Tab-separated table of C-alpha atoms in Angstrom:
chain	number	residue	atom	x	y	z
A	5	MET	CA	0.000	0.000	0.000
A	6	LYS	CA	2.880	2.377	0.693
A	7	GLY	CA	6.220	1.354	-0.641
A	8	GLU	CA	8.501	3.296	1.678
A	9	ARG	CA	7.049	1.916	4.902
A	10	ARG	CA	4.588	-0.612	6.162
A	11	GLY	CA	1.075	0.803	6.170
A	12	ARG	CA	-0.884	1.287	9.360
A	13	ALA	CA	-4.550	1.089	10.376
A	14	ALA	CA	-6.206	2.219	13.597
A	15	LEU	CA	-9.374	0.483	14.794
A	16	VAL	CA	-11.566	2.609	17.060
A	17	VAL	CA	-14.086	1.011	19.435
A	18	LEU	CA	-15.838	3.083	22.106
A	19	GLY	CA	-16.513	-0.112	24.022
A	20	ASP	CA	-14.990	-3.282	25.438
A	21	ILE	CA	-12.678	-4.748	22.779
A	22	GLY	CA	-13.157	-8.233	24.251
A	23	ARG	CA	-16.874	-7.957	23.464
A	24	SER	CA	-16.320	-6.590	19.936
A	25	PRO	CA	-15.549	-9.756	17.943
A	26	ARG	CA	-16.036	-8.214	14.485
A	27	MET	CA	-13.391	-5.573	15.218
A	28	GLN	CA	-11.031	-8.261	16.505
A	29	TYR	CA	-11.458	-10.129	13.226
A	30	HIS	CA	-10.843	-6.894	11.318
A	31	ALA	CA	-7.565	-6.507	13.198
A	32	LEU	CA	-6.423	-10.024	12.294
A	33	SER	CA	-7.345	-9.586	8.621
A	34	LEU	CA	-5.744	-6.140	8.355
A	35	THR	CA	-2.407	-7.522	9.496
A	36	ARG	CA	-2.591	-10.995	7.900
A	37	GLN	CA	-4.263	-10.204	4.581
A	38	ALA	CA	-3.466	-6.505	4.062
A	39	CYS	CA	-0.010	-6.586	5.730
A	40	LEU	CA	-0.740	-3.561	7.924
A	41	GLU	CA	0.363	-2.673	11.419
A	42	VAL	CA	-2.763	-2.330	13.534
A	43	ASP	CA	-3.504	-0.143	16.547
A	44	ILE	CA	-6.704	-0.815	18.485
A	45	VAL	CA	-8.068	2.041	20.577
A	46	ALA	CA	-10.789	0.761	22.897
A	47	TYR	CA	-11.841	0.178	26.489
A	48	GLY	CA	-10.556	-2.802	28.423
A	49	GLY	CA	-12.721	-5.160	30.421
A	50	SER	CA	-12.820	-8.546	28.703
A	51	ASP	CA	-9.778	-10.091	27.092
A	52	PRO	CA	-9.899	-10.445	23.307
A	53	HIS	CA	-9.011	-13.732	21.657
A	54	SER	CA	-5.437	-14.925	22.192
A	55	ALA	CA	-4.813	-14.660	18.424
A	56	VAL	CA	-5.287	-10.888	18.768
A	57	LEU	CA	-3.432	-10.531	22.074
A	58	GLU	CA	-0.395	-12.462	20.888
A	59	HIS	CA	-0.014	-11.012	17.385
A	60	GLN	CA	3.122	-8.878	17.136
A	61	SER	CA	1.584	-6.462	14.632
A	62	ILE	CA	-1.529	-5.718	16.699
A	63	HIS	CA	-1.165	-3.112	19.439
A	64	ILE	CA	-4.002	-2.528	21.927
A	65	HIS	CA	-4.329	0.897	23.572
A	66	LYS	CA	-6.857	0.934	26.430
A	67	MET	CA	-8.674	4.129	27.295
A	68	LYS	CA	-10.009	4.989	30.734
A	69	PRO	CA	-13.794	4.566	30.852
A	70	TRP	CA	-16.213	7.193	32.083
A	71	PRO	CA	-16.238	6.935	35.907
A	72	THR	CA	-19.467	5.696	37.442
A	73	ILE	CA	-20.816	7.816	40.286
A	74	PRO	CA	-23.166	5.858	42.567
A	75	HIS	CA	-26.279	7.484	44.070
A	76	LEU	CA	-26.005	10.589	41.912
A	77	PRO	CA	-28.792	13.117	42.706
A	78	LYS	CA	-31.375	13.325	39.913
A	79	ILE	CA	-30.802	17.056	39.528
A	80	LEU	CA	-27.213	16.361	38.414
A	81	GLN	CA	-27.997	13.516	36.002
A	82	PRO	CA	-28.633	15.798	32.952
A	83	LEU	CA	-25.254	17.424	33.556
A	84	MET	CA	-23.598	14.031	33.567
A	85	LEU	CA	-25.264	13.198	30.234
A	86	LEU	CA	-23.561	16.278	28.803
A	87	PHE	CA	-20.198	15.809	30.497
A	88	LYS	CA	-19.856	12.152	29.511
A	89	PRO	CA	-19.583	12.668	25.712
A	90	VAL	CA	-17.257	15.647	26.282
A	91	PHE	CA	-14.998	13.466	28.454
A	92	GLN	CA	-15.096	10.655	25.877
A	93	PHE	CA	-14.396	13.081	23.029
A	94	MET	CA	-11.298	14.499	24.726
A	95	MET	CA	-10.087	11.002	25.631
A	96	LEU	CA	-10.529	9.805	22.049
A	97	LEU	CA	-8.712	12.819	20.588
A	98	TRP	CA	-5.799	12.318	22.986
A	99	PHE	CA	-5.374	8.689	21.961
A	100	LEU	CA	-6.051	9.152	18.239
A	101	CYS	CA	-3.883	12.246	17.817
A	102	VAL	CA	-1.094	11.716	20.377
A	103	LYS	CA	-0.875	8.210	21.835
A	104	ILE	CA	-0.795	6.178	18.629
A	105	PRO	CA	1.308	6.576	15.460
A	106	ALA	CA	-0.412	8.342	12.580
A	107	PRO	CA	-2.364	5.723	10.609
A	108	ASP	CA	-3.162	5.607	6.912
A	109	VAL	CA	-6.759	4.872	7.809
A	110	PHE	CA	-9.025	4.917	10.839
A	111	ILE	CA	-11.730	2.234	10.911
A	112	VAL	CA	-14.427	3.050	13.443
A	113	GLN	CA	-17.179	0.839	14.845
A	114	ASN	CA	-20.612	2.432	14.754
A	115	PRO	CA	-22.536	2.561	17.084
A	116	PRO	CA	-21.852	4.349	19.350
A	117	SER	CA	-21.881	7.394	17.072
A	118	VAL	CA	-21.494	10.285	19.536
A	119	PRO	CA	-18.822	11.358	20.125
A	120	THR	CA	-16.969	8.607	18.205
A	121	LEU	CA	-17.645	9.695	14.612
A	122	VAL	CA	-16.899	13.352	15.456
A	123	ALA	CA	-13.610	12.492	17.179
A	124	VAL	CA	-12.461	10.183	14.395
A	125	LYS	CA	-13.293	12.757	11.714
A	126	TRP	CA	-11.324	15.439	13.569
A	127	ALA	CA	-8.404	13.045	14.142
A	128	SER	CA	-8.351	12.008	10.472
A	129	TRP	CA	-8.197	15.678	9.446
A	130	LEU	CA	-5.474	16.545	11.965
A	131	ARG	CA	-3.359	13.495	11.063
A	132	ARG	CA	-4.111	13.595	7.335
A	133	SER	CA	-5.543	10.099	7.434
A	134	LYS	CA	-8.608	8.562	5.803
A	135	PHE	CA	-11.453	7.048	7.754
A	136	VAL	CA	-13.919	4.220	7.210
A	137	VAL	CA	-17.121	3.587	9.176
A	138	ASP	CA	-18.129	-0.010	9.858
A	139	TRP	CA	-21.900	0.212	10.361
A	140	HIS	CA	-22.991	-2.532	12.785
A	141	ASN	CA	-26.319	-0.813	13.527
A	142	PHE	CA	-27.673	2.727	13.961
A	143	GLY	CA	-26.841	4.471	17.210
A	144	TYR	CA	-29.951	6.640	17.274
A	145	THR	CA	-32.225	3.560	17.221
A	146	LEU	CA	-30.429	2.157	20.274
A	147	LEU	CA	-30.859	5.483	22.095
A	148	ALA	CA	-34.539	5.450	21.151
A	149	LEU	CA	-35.020	2.198	23.075
A	150	SER	CA	-34.590	4.118	26.327
A	151	LEU	CA	-35.699	7.659	25.366
A	152	GLY	CA	-38.351	6.985	22.704
A	153	ARG	CA	-38.251	7.837	19.003
A	154	SER	CA	-39.837	11.270	19.592
A	155	SER	CA	-37.129	12.460	21.999
A	156	PRO	CA	-35.215	15.560	20.811
A	157	PHE	CA	-32.006	13.899	22.021
A	158	VAL	CA	-32.647	11.071	19.541
A	159	ALA	CA	-33.170	13.580	16.719
A	160	VAL	CA	-29.916	15.396	17.549
A	161	TYR	CA	-28.074	12.078	17.829
A	162	ARG	CA	-29.381	10.999	14.418
A	163	TRP	CA	-28.231	14.283	12.871
A	164	PHE	CA	-24.686	13.798	14.184
A	165	GLU	CA	-24.666	10.157	13.061
A	166	LYS	CA	-25.824	11.000	9.539
A	167	HIS	CA	-23.762	14.192	9.119
A	168	TYR	CA	-20.444	12.701	10.221
A	169	GLY	CA	-21.185	9.295	8.706
A	170	LYS	CA	-21.433	10.969	5.276
A	171	MET	CA	-17.980	12.508	5.809
A	172	ALA	CA	-16.292	9.084	5.877
A	173	ASN	CA	-14.073	8.101	2.960
A	174	GLY	CA	-15.721	4.684	2.840
A	175	SER	CA	-18.319	2.563	4.596
A	176	LEU	CA	-18.895	-1.091	5.404
A	177	CYS	CA	-22.175	-2.522	6.691
A	178	VAL	CA	-23.523	-5.871	7.847
A	179	THR	CA	-26.621	-6.514	5.680
A	180	GLN	CA	-28.099	-5.722	2.286
A	181	ALA	CA	-31.074	-4.142	4.060
A	182	MET	CA	-28.742	-1.717	5.868
A	183	GLN	CA	-26.882	-1.002	2.618
A	184	LEU	CA	-30.204	-0.017	0.985
A	185	GLU	CA	-31.208	2.192	3.944
A	186	LEU	CA	-27.848	3.987	3.912
A	187	ALA	CA	-28.052	4.570	0.160
A	188	GLN	CA	-31.669	5.725	-0.036
A	189	ASN	CA	-32.104	7.737	3.156
A	190	TRP	CA	-28.587	8.712	4.250
A	191	GLY	CA	-26.780	9.322	0.964
A	192	ILE	CA	-24.041	6.867	1.952
A	193	LYS	CA	-22.627	4.194	-0.352
A	194	ALA	CA	-21.647	1.167	1.738
A	195	THR	CA	-20.132	-2.215	0.933
A	196	VAL	CA	-21.766	-5.242	2.561
A	197	LEU	CA	-19.345	-7.273	4.660
A	198	TYR	CA	-21.302	-10.162	6.127
A	199	ASP	CA	-20.129	-11.449	9.459
A	200	GLN	CA	-18.503	-14.853	9.111
A	201	PRO	CA	-16.838	-16.959	11.806
A	202	PRO	CA	-13.018	-17.012	11.848
A	203	GLU	CA	-11.081	-20.263	11.850
A	204	PHE	CA	-11.311	-20.851	15.614
A	205	PHE	CA	-15.101	-21.330	15.404
A	206	HIS	CA	-15.539	-24.955	14.354
A	207	PRO	CA	-17.290	-28.126	15.579
A	208	THR	CA	-15.878	-29.433	18.846
A	209	SER	CA	-14.340	-32.897	19.109
A	210	LEU	CA	-15.467	-35.306	21.830
A	211	GLU	CA	-12.114	-34.947	23.572
A	212	GLU	CA	-12.406	-31.144	23.550
A	213	GLU	CA	-15.995	-31.421	24.844
A	214	HIS	CA	-14.965	-33.610	27.761
A	215	LYS	CA	-12.094	-31.313	28.750
A	216	LEU	CA	-14.374	-28.270	28.559
A	217	PHE	CA	-17.080	-29.851	30.722
A	218	CYS	CA	-14.430	-30.869	33.253
A	219	ARG	CA	-13.232	-27.239	33.397
A	220	ILE	CA	-16.704	-25.766	33.901
A	221	VAL	CA	-18.137	-28.594	36.026
A	222	LYS	CA	-18.578	-26.298	39.037
A	223	ASN	CA	-20.582	-23.779	36.990
A	224	LEU	CA	-22.783	-26.540	35.592
A	225	ASN	CA	-23.492	-28.231	38.912
A	226	GLU	CA	-24.275	-25.086	40.901
A	227	PRO	CA	-27.954	-24.129	40.622
A	228	ARG	CA	-29.044	-20.489	40.608
A	229	GLY	CA	-31.920	-21.095	42.987
A	230	HIS	CA	-33.139	-24.294	44.615
A	231	GLN	CA	-31.820	-27.691	43.557
A	232	ASP	CA	-32.849	-28.575	40.013
A	233	CYS	CA	-32.835	-31.453	37.526
A	234	ILE	CA	-29.145	-30.919	36.769
A	235	SER	CA	-27.741	-30.466	40.274
A	236	ASN	CA	-29.812	-33.206	41.925
A	237	GLY	CA	-28.442	-36.713	41.832
A	238	GLU	CA	-25.562	-36.047	39.464
A	239	ALA	CA	-22.314	-37.872	40.124
A	240	GLU	CA	-19.803	-35.180	41.017
A	241	HIS	CA	-17.200	-37.440	42.594
A	242	ASP	CA	-16.094	-39.280	39.444
A	243	PRO	CA	-13.441	-37.201	37.631
A	244	ASN	CA	-13.982	-39.258	34.456
A	245	THR	CA	-17.687	-38.405	34.187
A	246	THR	CA	-19.427	-35.127	33.397
A	247	LEU	CA	-23.093	-34.327	32.739
A	248	PHE	CA	-22.564	-35.058	29.065
A	249	THR	CA	-19.484	-37.236	28.632
A	250	THR	CA	-17.634	-40.160	30.172
A	251	GLN	CA	-14.032	-41.197	29.679
A	252	VAL	CA	-13.732	-44.935	29.107
A	253	GLY	CA	-10.100	-45.956	28.901
A	254	THR	CA	-8.529	-43.590	26.395
A	255	GLY	CA	-11.826	-42.844	24.634
A	256	ILE	CA	-14.703	-40.438	25.289
A	257	ILE	CA	-18.389	-41.340	24.914
A	258	LEU	CA	-21.549	-39.237	25.174
A	259	ASN	CA	-23.866	-40.150	28.048
A	260	GLN	CA	-27.085	-41.652	26.744
A	261	ASN	CA	-29.307	-39.929	29.338
A	262	ARG	CA	-27.542	-36.577	29.139
A	263	PRO	CA	-29.615	-33.380	29.074
A	264	ALA	CA	-29.954	-31.485	25.816
A	265	LEU	CA	-27.580	-28.516	25.902
A	266	ILE	CA	-28.978	-25.226	24.594
A	267	VAL	CA	-26.815	-22.104	24.423
A	268	SER	CA	-28.019	-18.528	24.223
A	269	SER	CA	-25.522	-15.677	24.018
A	270	THR	CA	-26.832	-12.317	25.122
A	271	SER	CA	-25.645	-8.819	25.949
A	272	TRP	CA	-28.564	-8.519	28.415
A	273	THR	CA	-29.914	-5.373	26.735
A	274	PRO	CA	-33.508	-4.159	26.086
A	275	ASP	CA	-33.436	-5.293	22.430
A	276	GLU	CA	-33.351	-8.921	23.630
A	277	ASP	CA	-36.534	-9.978	25.449
A	278	PHE	CA	-35.299	-12.758	27.712
A	279	ASN	CA	-38.839	-13.314	29.023
A	280	ILE	CA	-39.630	-15.158	25.783
A	281	LEU	CA	-37.079	-17.827	26.664
A	282	LEU	CA	-38.250	-18.130	30.287
A	283	GLU	CA	-41.876	-18.544	29.232
A	284	ALA	CA	-40.956	-21.098	26.553
A	285	ALA	CA	-38.973	-23.124	29.115
A	286	LEU	CA	-41.964	-23.111	31.479
A	287	MET	CA	-44.265	-24.253	28.648
A	288	TYR	CA	-41.890	-27.072	27.705
A	289	ASP	CA	-41.743	-28.211	31.324
A	290	ARG	CA	-45.534	-28.275	31.703
A	291	ARG	CA	-46.227	-29.850	28.317
A	292	VAL	CA	-43.811	-32.724	28.940
A	293	ALA	CA	-45.363	-33.315	32.359
A	294	ALA	CA	-48.821	-33.462	30.755
A	295	ILE	CA	-47.691	-35.898	28.042
A	296	LEU	CA	-46.192	-38.187	30.718
A	297	ASN	CA	-49.347	-37.877	32.870
A	298	GLU	CA	-47.427	-36.293	35.731
A	299	ASP	CA	-48.959	-33.808	38.100
A	300	ASP	CA	-47.511	-31.200	40.436
A	301	SER	CA	-47.378	-33.726	43.271
A	302	THR	CA	-44.684	-35.808	41.582
A	303	PRO	CA	-41.617	-35.322	43.823
A	304	GLU	CA	-38.547	-33.844	42.127
A	305	ASP	CA	-36.247	-36.295	43.873
A	306	VAL	CA	-38.087	-39.188	42.153
A	307	LEU	CA	-37.281	-37.705	38.748
A	308	SER	CA	-33.700	-37.012	39.801
A	309	ARG	CA	-33.246	-40.599	40.949
A	310	GLU	CA	-34.670	-41.943	37.703
A	311	TYR	CA	-32.294	-39.772	35.682
A	312	CYS	CA	-29.357	-40.811	37.855
A	313	GLU	CA	-30.255	-44.477	37.327
A	314	GLY	CA	-30.095	-43.958	33.571
A	315	LYS	CA	-33.796	-43.900	32.712
A	316	GLN	CA	-34.592	-42.174	29.427
A	317	PHE	CA	-37.762	-40.266	28.619
A	318	LEU	CA	-39.412	-39.332	25.324
A	319	TYR	CA	-38.428	-35.717	26.018
A	320	PRO	CA	-35.071	-34.906	27.650
A	321	ARG	CA	-34.063	-32.507	30.360
A	322	LEU	CA	-33.000	-29.158	28.912
A	323	LEU	CA	-29.987	-27.252	30.209
A	324	PHE	CA	-29.866	-23.641	29.024
A	325	VAL	CA	-26.426	-22.047	29.347
A	326	ILE	CA	-26.713	-18.267	28.972
A	327	THR	CA	-23.430	-16.500	28.273
A	328	GLY	CA	-22.615	-12.806	28.211
A	329	LYS	CA	-22.483	-9.625	30.265
A	330	GLY	CA	-24.859	-6.684	30.296
A	331	PRO	CA	-27.070	-4.260	32.245
A	332	GLU	CA	-30.143	-6.490	32.668
A	333	LYS	CA	-28.338	-9.656	33.733
A	334	GLN	CA	-29.019	-9.275	37.469
A	335	LYS	CA	-32.730	-8.630	36.876
A	336	TYR	CA	-33.145	-11.855	34.938
A	337	GLU	CA	-30.987	-13.884	37.305
A	338	GLU	CA	-33.461	-12.945	40.039
A	339	LYS	CA	-36.274	-14.325	37.873
A	340	LEU	CA	-34.292	-17.513	37.234
A	341	ARG	CA	-33.885	-18.100	40.972
A	342	LYS	CA	-37.657	-18.054	41.427
A	343	LEU	CA	-38.424	-20.598	38.706
A	344	LYS	CA	-39.400	-24.096	39.794
A	345	LEU	CA	-38.954	-26.384	36.827
A	346	LYS	CA	-38.666	-30.167	36.872
A	347	ARG	CA	-37.053	-30.813	33.497
A	348	VAL	CA	-35.399	-27.498	32.665
A	349	ALA	CA	-32.392	-25.803	34.276
A	350	PHE	CA	-30.568	-22.534	33.609
A	351	ARG	CA	-26.949	-21.512	34.132
A	352	THR	CA	-25.419	-18.095	33.443
A	353	MET	CA	-21.680	-17.785	32.923
A	354	TRP	CA	-18.925	-15.829	31.227
A	355	LEU	CA	-16.473	-17.893	29.188
A	356	SER	CA	-13.029	-17.043	27.883
A	357	ALA	CA	-12.638	-16.240	24.187
A	358	GLU	CA	-11.069	-19.690	23.765
A	359	ASP	CA	-13.756	-21.675	25.638
A	360	TYR	CA	-16.780	-19.944	24.122
A	361	PRO	CA	-16.405	-21.575	20.649
A	362	LEU	CA	-15.896	-24.950	22.344
A	363	LEU	CA	-19.201	-24.540	24.209
A	364	LEU	CA	-21.036	-23.652	20.993
A	365	GLY	CA	-19.525	-26.680	19.252
A	366	SER	CA	-20.613	-28.927	22.151
A	367	ALA	CA	-24.236	-27.753	22.280
A	368	ASP	CA	-27.309	-29.248	20.610
A	369	LEU	CA	-29.124	-25.998	19.793
A	370	GLY	CA	-28.587	-22.253	19.900
A	371	VAL	CA	-31.297	-19.722	20.774
A	372	CYS	CA	-31.058	-16.091	19.661
A	373	LEU	CA	-33.329	-13.412	21.161
A	374	HIS	CA	-31.811	-10.479	19.260
A	375	THR	CA	-34.459	-8.329	17.567
A	376	SER	CA	-32.328	-5.359	16.354
A	377	SER	CA	-33.221	-1.802	17.338
A	378	SER	CA	-33.122	-0.804	13.657
A	379	GLY	CA	-34.303	-4.083	12.153
A	380	LEU	CA	-31.330	-3.855	9.792
A	381	ASP	CA	-28.455	-5.687	11.488
A	382	LEU	CA	-27.799	-9.391	12.023
A	383	PRO	CA	-26.763	-11.108	15.275
A	384	MET	CA	-23.124	-12.147	15.142
A	385	LYS	CA	-23.818	-14.754	17.824
A	386	VAL	CA	-25.788	-16.734	15.211
A	387	VAL	CA	-22.866	-16.508	12.786
A	388	ASP	CA	-20.594	-17.952	15.480
A	389	MET	CA	-23.089	-20.736	16.202
A	390	PHE	CA	-23.233	-21.705	12.533
A	391	GLY	CA	-19.433	-21.726	12.408
A	392	CYS	CA	-19.447	-24.311	15.190
A	393	GLY	CA	-22.022	-26.476	13.401
A	394	LEU	CA	-24.851	-25.458	15.744
A	395	PRO	CA	-28.429	-24.998	14.418
A	396	VAL	CA	-30.390	-22.030	15.739
A	397	CYS	CA	-33.870	-20.954	16.792
A	398	ALA	CA	-33.990	-17.163	16.357
A	399	VAL	CA	-36.515	-14.375	16.877
A	400	SER	CA	-38.022	-13.371	13.543
A	401	TYR	CA	-37.583	-9.795	12.287
A	402	SER	CA	-37.250	-7.972	8.981
A	403	CYS	CA	-33.844	-9.080	7.635
A	404	ILE	CA	-33.016	-12.192	9.715
A	405	LYS	CA	-33.654	-14.428	6.677
A	406	GLU	CA	-30.444	-13.048	5.147
A	407	LEU	CA	-28.774	-15.304	7.733
A	408	VAL	CA	-31.187	-17.977	9.010
A	409	LYS	CA	-32.537	-20.242	6.260
A	410	VAL	CA	-35.729	-21.728	7.704
A	411	GLU	CA	-35.696	-25.538	7.971
A	412	LYS	CA	-32.203	-25.548	6.471
A	413	ASN	CA	-29.939	-24.281	9.283
A	414	GLY	CA	-32.497	-23.049	11.792
A	415	LEU	CA	-36.033	-22.022	12.705
A	416	LEU	CA	-37.664	-18.672	13.465
A	417	PHE	CA	-40.183	-17.775	16.165
A	418	SER	CA	-42.222	-14.715	17.134
A	419	SER	CA	-43.540	-15.772	20.552
A	420	SER	CA	-42.684	-17.939	23.537
A	421	SER	CA	-45.388	-20.399	22.449
A	422	GLU	CA	-43.772	-20.826	19.026
A	423	LEU	CA	-40.364	-21.378	20.636
A	424	ALA	CA	-41.862	-23.982	22.984
A	425	ASP	CA	-43.407	-25.747	19.966
A	426	GLU	CA	-39.989	-25.848	18.300
A	427	LEU	CA	-38.291	-27.208	21.424
A	428	MET	CA	-40.900	-29.976	21.663
A	429	MET	CA	-40.512	-30.848	18.000
A	430	LEU	CA	-36.712	-30.759	17.852
A	431	PHE	CA	-35.993	-32.698	21.053
A	432	LYS	CA	-38.618	-35.441	20.846
A	433	GLY	CA	-36.691	-38.719	21.014
A	434	PHE	CA	-33.398	-37.073	22.031
A	435	PRO	CA	-30.581	-38.062	21.657
A	436	ASP	CA	-30.999	-40.774	18.992
A	437	GLU	CA	-34.454	-40.356	17.446
A	438	CYS	CA	-34.635	-36.543	17.063
A	439	ASP	CA	-34.727	-36.521	13.242
A	440	ALA	CA	-35.765	-32.861	12.850
A	441	LEU	CA	-32.783	-31.677	14.906
A	442	LYS	CA	-30.436	-33.948	12.950
A	443	LEU	CA	-31.672	-32.481	9.654
A	444	LEU	CA	-30.925	-28.942	10.862
A	445	LYS	CA	-27.442	-29.973	12.011
A	446	LYS	CA	-26.818	-31.523	8.604
A	447	GLY	CA	-27.970	-28.300	6.933
A	448	VAL	CA	-25.578	-26.208	9.031
A	449	GLN	CA	-22.677	-28.509	8.149
A	450	GLU	CA	-23.465	-28.234	4.441
A	451	THR	CA	-23.490	-24.432	4.462
A	452	ARG	CA	-20.784	-23.586	7.013
A	453	SER	CA	-17.838	-24.464	4.755
A	454	SER	CA	-19.021	-22.436	1.738
A	455	VAL	CA	-17.562	-19.119	2.960
A	456	SER	CA	-15.300	-17.871	5.749
A	457	TRP	CA	-14.473	-14.515	7.331
A	458	GLU	CA	-11.147	-14.486	5.504
A	459	THR	CA	-12.702	-14.977	2.040
A	460	GLU	CA	-15.527	-12.503	2.758
A	461	TRP	CA	-13.030	-9.900	3.995
A	462	GLU	CA	-10.695	-10.478	1.046
A	463	ALA	CA	-13.521	-9.995	-1.448
A	464	ASN	CA	-15.265	-6.992	0.119
A	465	ALA	CA	-13.327	-5.149	2.843
A	466	LYS	CA	-9.787	-5.328	1.463
A	467	PRO	CA	-10.572	-3.696	-1.915
A	468	LEU	CA	-12.475	-0.846	-0.252
A	469	ILE	CA	-9.775	-0.175	2.356
A	470	SER	CA	-7.042	-0.314	-0.319
A	471	LYS	CA	-8.913	2.220	-2.468
A	472	VAL	CA	-9.510	4.517	0.507
A	473	ILE	CA	-5.839	4.487	1.489
A	474	SER	CA	-4.655	5.067	-2.079
A	475	GLY	CA	-7.120	7.923	-2.520
A	476	ASN	CA	-8.903	6.285	-5.459
A	477	PHE	CA	-12.234	5.793	-3.704
């Protein structure tokens, strides 16, 4: 890109870099496929993947986050809403203009838009660099979730987002629907770069599964409320046996009466209605009890003993593992503690960047509750699930079919009742006779190898970034 020196790119994330997988993958591709030195300017918090941490050409610069002030009087809260973006703006300018070497191009994650787009535009002008916006969603629609679409703050936010977004030298976006919206209503020409899983998202081997379940055995066996169908009666003393696997000699086998493992990744935000999943779990529990002619008087310890003795039922126990961090996590954990379910259990946990793909590759089904504040972005968690060979049940909204192909690699639902129907249908006869689930898994396997993040980035992002840097865009 520049003959006299190695080119340089700066990735800007006004958020936790460990929870920004797409920007991590950008960093790896910029250095591996475009041969650029990469500076990441972001907040700390969660560790990114080891491939990013250990790469010699990727340099992470962590900003100080806005300090939280507990028990702030309401009269001062509007002032804090004004001071926060000013603080963030000054912090960004300091890092982008002083702390890092001058880049050929800034690539900024949007949202958040304010003050990020303003700061990056100013920095690109001061350092004579170009800048590219990677549109993950629209910031003003996220703000509208809490303030309402009619709020004047939302209108001002949208103006800043549109005005400074149009000043970018190039744009990437995550769906064709978003590309059309940007072109028709924002006057912005964007290139679609679909999220794809990188190479470390792949199906998990039995040996990897067993080692993972041994590592997280404490998290799996500890209930969030009273004892449940997973914590009761399970053999915890045998180091060769987990809920799902058993080591026999040098080999690993799956337990025949294991629970079905369902993973849902969430950021615990208002655009993901977790109540849908709780209600669907309750419906599953009650419907199975009705089919088996059980009533509320059936003691839980009887069921636990039957499971422990190896008895199989037409419908399995379900273990939902919910991963992620976010503002509404505590609220929903309180609800989980109050649930009394006989055949369904929940666990919440945070996994390392290395263990998370292994969990997805070990699961039987993924559930996605993402609805999109704009209706124009796609959930990356589903992309990761597909990369690990995991079929998905996802909330239906306007552009989700760009990713989830119904009855091919997943199913869609619009209510808790529909999700419960799908759980009943997919897990009937688990683990051997669940033909509908097996067909979805086969469909995921057939489609997962057709494209990768590297090929998608090479075909769409690299040409745009090269043109922007050379000034030919």
